[in-house]
CSV table of C-alpha atoms in Angstrom, one decimal:
chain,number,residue,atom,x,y,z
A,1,UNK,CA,-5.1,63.4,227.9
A,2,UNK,CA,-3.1,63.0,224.5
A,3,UNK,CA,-0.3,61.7,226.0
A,4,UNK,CA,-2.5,58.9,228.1
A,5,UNK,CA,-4.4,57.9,224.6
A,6,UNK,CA,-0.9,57.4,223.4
A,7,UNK,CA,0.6,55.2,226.3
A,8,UNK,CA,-2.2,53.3,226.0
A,9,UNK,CA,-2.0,53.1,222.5
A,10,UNK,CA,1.1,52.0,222.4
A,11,UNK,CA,0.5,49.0,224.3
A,12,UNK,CA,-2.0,47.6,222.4
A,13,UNK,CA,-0.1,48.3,219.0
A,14,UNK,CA,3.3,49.1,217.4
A,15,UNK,CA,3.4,53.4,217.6
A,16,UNK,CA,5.2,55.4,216.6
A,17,UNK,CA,5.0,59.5,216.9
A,18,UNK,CA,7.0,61.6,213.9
A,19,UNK,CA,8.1,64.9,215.4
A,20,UNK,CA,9.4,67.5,212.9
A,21,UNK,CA,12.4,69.2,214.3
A,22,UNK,CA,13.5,70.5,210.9
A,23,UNK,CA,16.9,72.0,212.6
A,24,UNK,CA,18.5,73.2,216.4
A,25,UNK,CA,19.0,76.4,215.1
A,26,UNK,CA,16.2,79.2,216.5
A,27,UNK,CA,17.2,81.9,213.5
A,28,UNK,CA,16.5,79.5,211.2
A,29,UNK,CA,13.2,78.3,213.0
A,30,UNK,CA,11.7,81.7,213.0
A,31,UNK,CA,12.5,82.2,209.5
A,32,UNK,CA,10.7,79.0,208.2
A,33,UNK,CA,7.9,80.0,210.6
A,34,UNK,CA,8.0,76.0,212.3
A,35,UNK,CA,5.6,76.8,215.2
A,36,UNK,CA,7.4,75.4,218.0
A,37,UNK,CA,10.8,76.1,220.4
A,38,UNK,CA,13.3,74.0,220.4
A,39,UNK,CA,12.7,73.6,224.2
A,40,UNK,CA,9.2,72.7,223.2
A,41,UNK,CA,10.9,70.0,220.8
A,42,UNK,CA,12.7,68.5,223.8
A,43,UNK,CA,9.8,68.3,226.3
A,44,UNK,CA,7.5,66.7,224.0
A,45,UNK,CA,10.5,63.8,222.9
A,46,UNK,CA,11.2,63.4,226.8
A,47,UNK,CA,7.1,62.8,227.4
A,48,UNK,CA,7.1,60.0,224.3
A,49,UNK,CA,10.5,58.6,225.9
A,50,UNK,CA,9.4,58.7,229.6
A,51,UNK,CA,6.0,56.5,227.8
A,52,UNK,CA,8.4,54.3,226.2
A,53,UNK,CA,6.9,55.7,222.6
A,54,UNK,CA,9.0,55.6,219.5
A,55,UNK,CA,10.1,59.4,218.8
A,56,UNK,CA,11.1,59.5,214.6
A,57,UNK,CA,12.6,63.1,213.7
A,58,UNK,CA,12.4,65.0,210.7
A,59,UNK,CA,15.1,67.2,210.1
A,60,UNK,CA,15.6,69.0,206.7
A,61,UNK,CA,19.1,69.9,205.1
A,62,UNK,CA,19.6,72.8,202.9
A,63,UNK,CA,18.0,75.7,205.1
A,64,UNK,CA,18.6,78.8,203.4
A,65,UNK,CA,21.8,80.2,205.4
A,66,UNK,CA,22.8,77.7,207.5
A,67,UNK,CA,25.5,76.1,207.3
A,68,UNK,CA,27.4,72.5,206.6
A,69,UNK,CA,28.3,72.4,210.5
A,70,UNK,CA,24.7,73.8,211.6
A,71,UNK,CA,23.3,70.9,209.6
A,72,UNK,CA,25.5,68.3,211.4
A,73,UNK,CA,25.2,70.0,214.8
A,74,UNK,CA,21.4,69.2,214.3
A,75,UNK,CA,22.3,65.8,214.3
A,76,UNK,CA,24.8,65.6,216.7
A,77,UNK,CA,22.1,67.0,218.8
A,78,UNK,CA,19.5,64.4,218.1
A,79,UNK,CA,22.1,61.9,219.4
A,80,UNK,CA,21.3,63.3,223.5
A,81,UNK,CA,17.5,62.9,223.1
A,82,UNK,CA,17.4,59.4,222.3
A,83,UNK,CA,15.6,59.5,219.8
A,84,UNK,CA,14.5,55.9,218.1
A,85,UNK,CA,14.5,57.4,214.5
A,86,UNK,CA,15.1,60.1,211.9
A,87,UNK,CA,14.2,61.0,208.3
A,88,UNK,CA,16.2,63.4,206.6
A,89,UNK,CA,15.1,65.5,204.0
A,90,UNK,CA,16.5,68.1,201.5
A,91,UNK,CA,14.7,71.5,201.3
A,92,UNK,CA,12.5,71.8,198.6
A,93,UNK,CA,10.7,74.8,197.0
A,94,UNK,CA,7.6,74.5,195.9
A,95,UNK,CA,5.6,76.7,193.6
A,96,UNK,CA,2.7,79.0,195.6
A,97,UNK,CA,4.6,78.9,199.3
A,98,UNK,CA,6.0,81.5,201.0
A,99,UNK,CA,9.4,79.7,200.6
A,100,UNK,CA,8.6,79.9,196.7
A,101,UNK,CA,7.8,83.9,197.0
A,102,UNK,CA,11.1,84.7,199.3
A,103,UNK,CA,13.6,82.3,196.7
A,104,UNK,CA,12.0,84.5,193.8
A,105,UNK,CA,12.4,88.2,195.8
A,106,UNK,CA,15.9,87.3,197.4
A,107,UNK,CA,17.5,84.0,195.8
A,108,UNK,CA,19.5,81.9,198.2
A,109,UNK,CA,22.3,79.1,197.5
A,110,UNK,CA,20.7,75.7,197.1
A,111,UNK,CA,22.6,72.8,197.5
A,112,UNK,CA,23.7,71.1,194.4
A,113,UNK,CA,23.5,67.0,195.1
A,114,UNK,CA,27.1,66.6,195.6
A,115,UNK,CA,26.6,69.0,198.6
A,116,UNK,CA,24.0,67.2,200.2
A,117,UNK,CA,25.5,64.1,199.9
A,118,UNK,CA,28.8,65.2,201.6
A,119,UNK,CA,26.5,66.7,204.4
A,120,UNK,CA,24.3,63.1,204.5
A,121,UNK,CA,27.3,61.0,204.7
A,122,UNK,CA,28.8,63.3,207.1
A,123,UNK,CA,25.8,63.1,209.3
A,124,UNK,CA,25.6,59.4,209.3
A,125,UNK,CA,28.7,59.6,210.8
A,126,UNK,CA,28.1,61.6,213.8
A,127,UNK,CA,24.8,59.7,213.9
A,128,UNK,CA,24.3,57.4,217.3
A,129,UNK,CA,24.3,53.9,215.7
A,130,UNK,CA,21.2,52.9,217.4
A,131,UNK,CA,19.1,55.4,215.7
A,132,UNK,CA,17.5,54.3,213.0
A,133,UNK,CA,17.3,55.9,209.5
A,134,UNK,CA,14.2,55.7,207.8
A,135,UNK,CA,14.5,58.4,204.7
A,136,UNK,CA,17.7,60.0,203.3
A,137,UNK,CA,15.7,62.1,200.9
A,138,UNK,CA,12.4,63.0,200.3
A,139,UNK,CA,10.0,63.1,197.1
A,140,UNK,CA,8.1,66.4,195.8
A,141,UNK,CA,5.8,66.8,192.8
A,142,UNK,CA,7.4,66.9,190.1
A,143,UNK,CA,4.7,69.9,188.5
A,144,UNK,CA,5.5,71.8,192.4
A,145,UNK,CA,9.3,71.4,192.4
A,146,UNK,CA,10.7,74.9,191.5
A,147,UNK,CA,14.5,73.9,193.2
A,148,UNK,CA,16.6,71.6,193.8
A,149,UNK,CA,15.3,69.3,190.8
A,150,UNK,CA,18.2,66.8,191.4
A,151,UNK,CA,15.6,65.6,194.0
A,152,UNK,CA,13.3,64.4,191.6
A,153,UNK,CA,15.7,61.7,190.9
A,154,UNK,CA,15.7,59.8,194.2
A,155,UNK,CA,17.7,56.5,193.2
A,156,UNK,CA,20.3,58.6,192.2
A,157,UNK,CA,20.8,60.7,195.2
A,158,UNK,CA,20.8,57.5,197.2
A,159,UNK,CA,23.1,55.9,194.8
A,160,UNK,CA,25.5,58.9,195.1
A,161,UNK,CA,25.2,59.1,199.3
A,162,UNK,CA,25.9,55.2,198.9
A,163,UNK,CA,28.9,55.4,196.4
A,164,UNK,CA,30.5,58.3,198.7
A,165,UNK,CA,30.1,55.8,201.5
A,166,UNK,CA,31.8,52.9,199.6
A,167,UNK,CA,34.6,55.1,197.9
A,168,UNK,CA,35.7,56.4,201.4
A,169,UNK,CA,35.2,53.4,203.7
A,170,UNK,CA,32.5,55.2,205.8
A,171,UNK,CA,29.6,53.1,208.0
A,172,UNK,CA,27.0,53.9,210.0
């Protein structure tokens, strides 16, 4: 019934549905607690595809434990759904989460800025050209923000992701 209202929505109006994927990787799923399978994930983009719906992704760098290649293998990933849009966003940990309580109990590396730009420009390169990016970082409150507080200064990180792109002739 969902999926009908949203067909029908969609003709009437400009729609778009914003699925968070967060990452492939099921170790890392279960440990953030995201609710859903990836195999769920794929289903519910083919439905919205098969309606001709606009499917935007969220995925979120900087997972505690995974890796520069598990973050671009996200990506790469994205590329087979067909997906119409993505906005990618660097973890954040905020004060009174769970993520806040484990980072205190067991700290875990957080990426310094210079990291996730390398691992933003380097997805943008894998990144079907057709798929359009909507956010290449996101904002937290500032009085929340435990780590990474680089974030909080957003024209900067997009300067930096758009300076590595000049310096070494990379386009999306």
């Amino acid at each position: 019934d969902t999926l009908d209202y949203l067909e029908e929505l969609n003709k009437r109006t400009y729609l778009t549905i914003e699925l968070g994927l967060q990452t492939i990787h099921e170790k890392t799923s279960k440990l953030i607690n995201r609710g859903h399978t990836l195999e769920e994930f794929d289903s519910m983009v083919k439905k919205l595809r098969n309606r001709n719906i606009d499917v935007v992704v969220h995925i979120i760098n900087g997972l505690h434990y995974e890796t520069k290649d598990q973050m671009i293998e996200t990506v790469k990933y994205l590329n087979n759904l067909k997906i119409d849009g993505i906005k990618i966003h660097m973890l954040h940990i905020m004060k009174d989460t769970p993520l806040a309580t484990m980072y205190a109990n067991n700290p875990f590396h957080v990426l310094t800025l210079n990291e996730y730009v390398d691992i933003v420009v380097n997805q943008l390169r894998y990144l079907d050209e057709n798929i359009v990016i909507h956010r290449l970082t996101g904002d937290a409150p500032k009085d929340l923000l435990i780590e990474p507080t680089w974030t909080l200064k957003k024209f900067v990180v997009l300067n930096e992701i758009d300076k590595y792109m000049r310096k070494n002739n990379i386009y999306q």
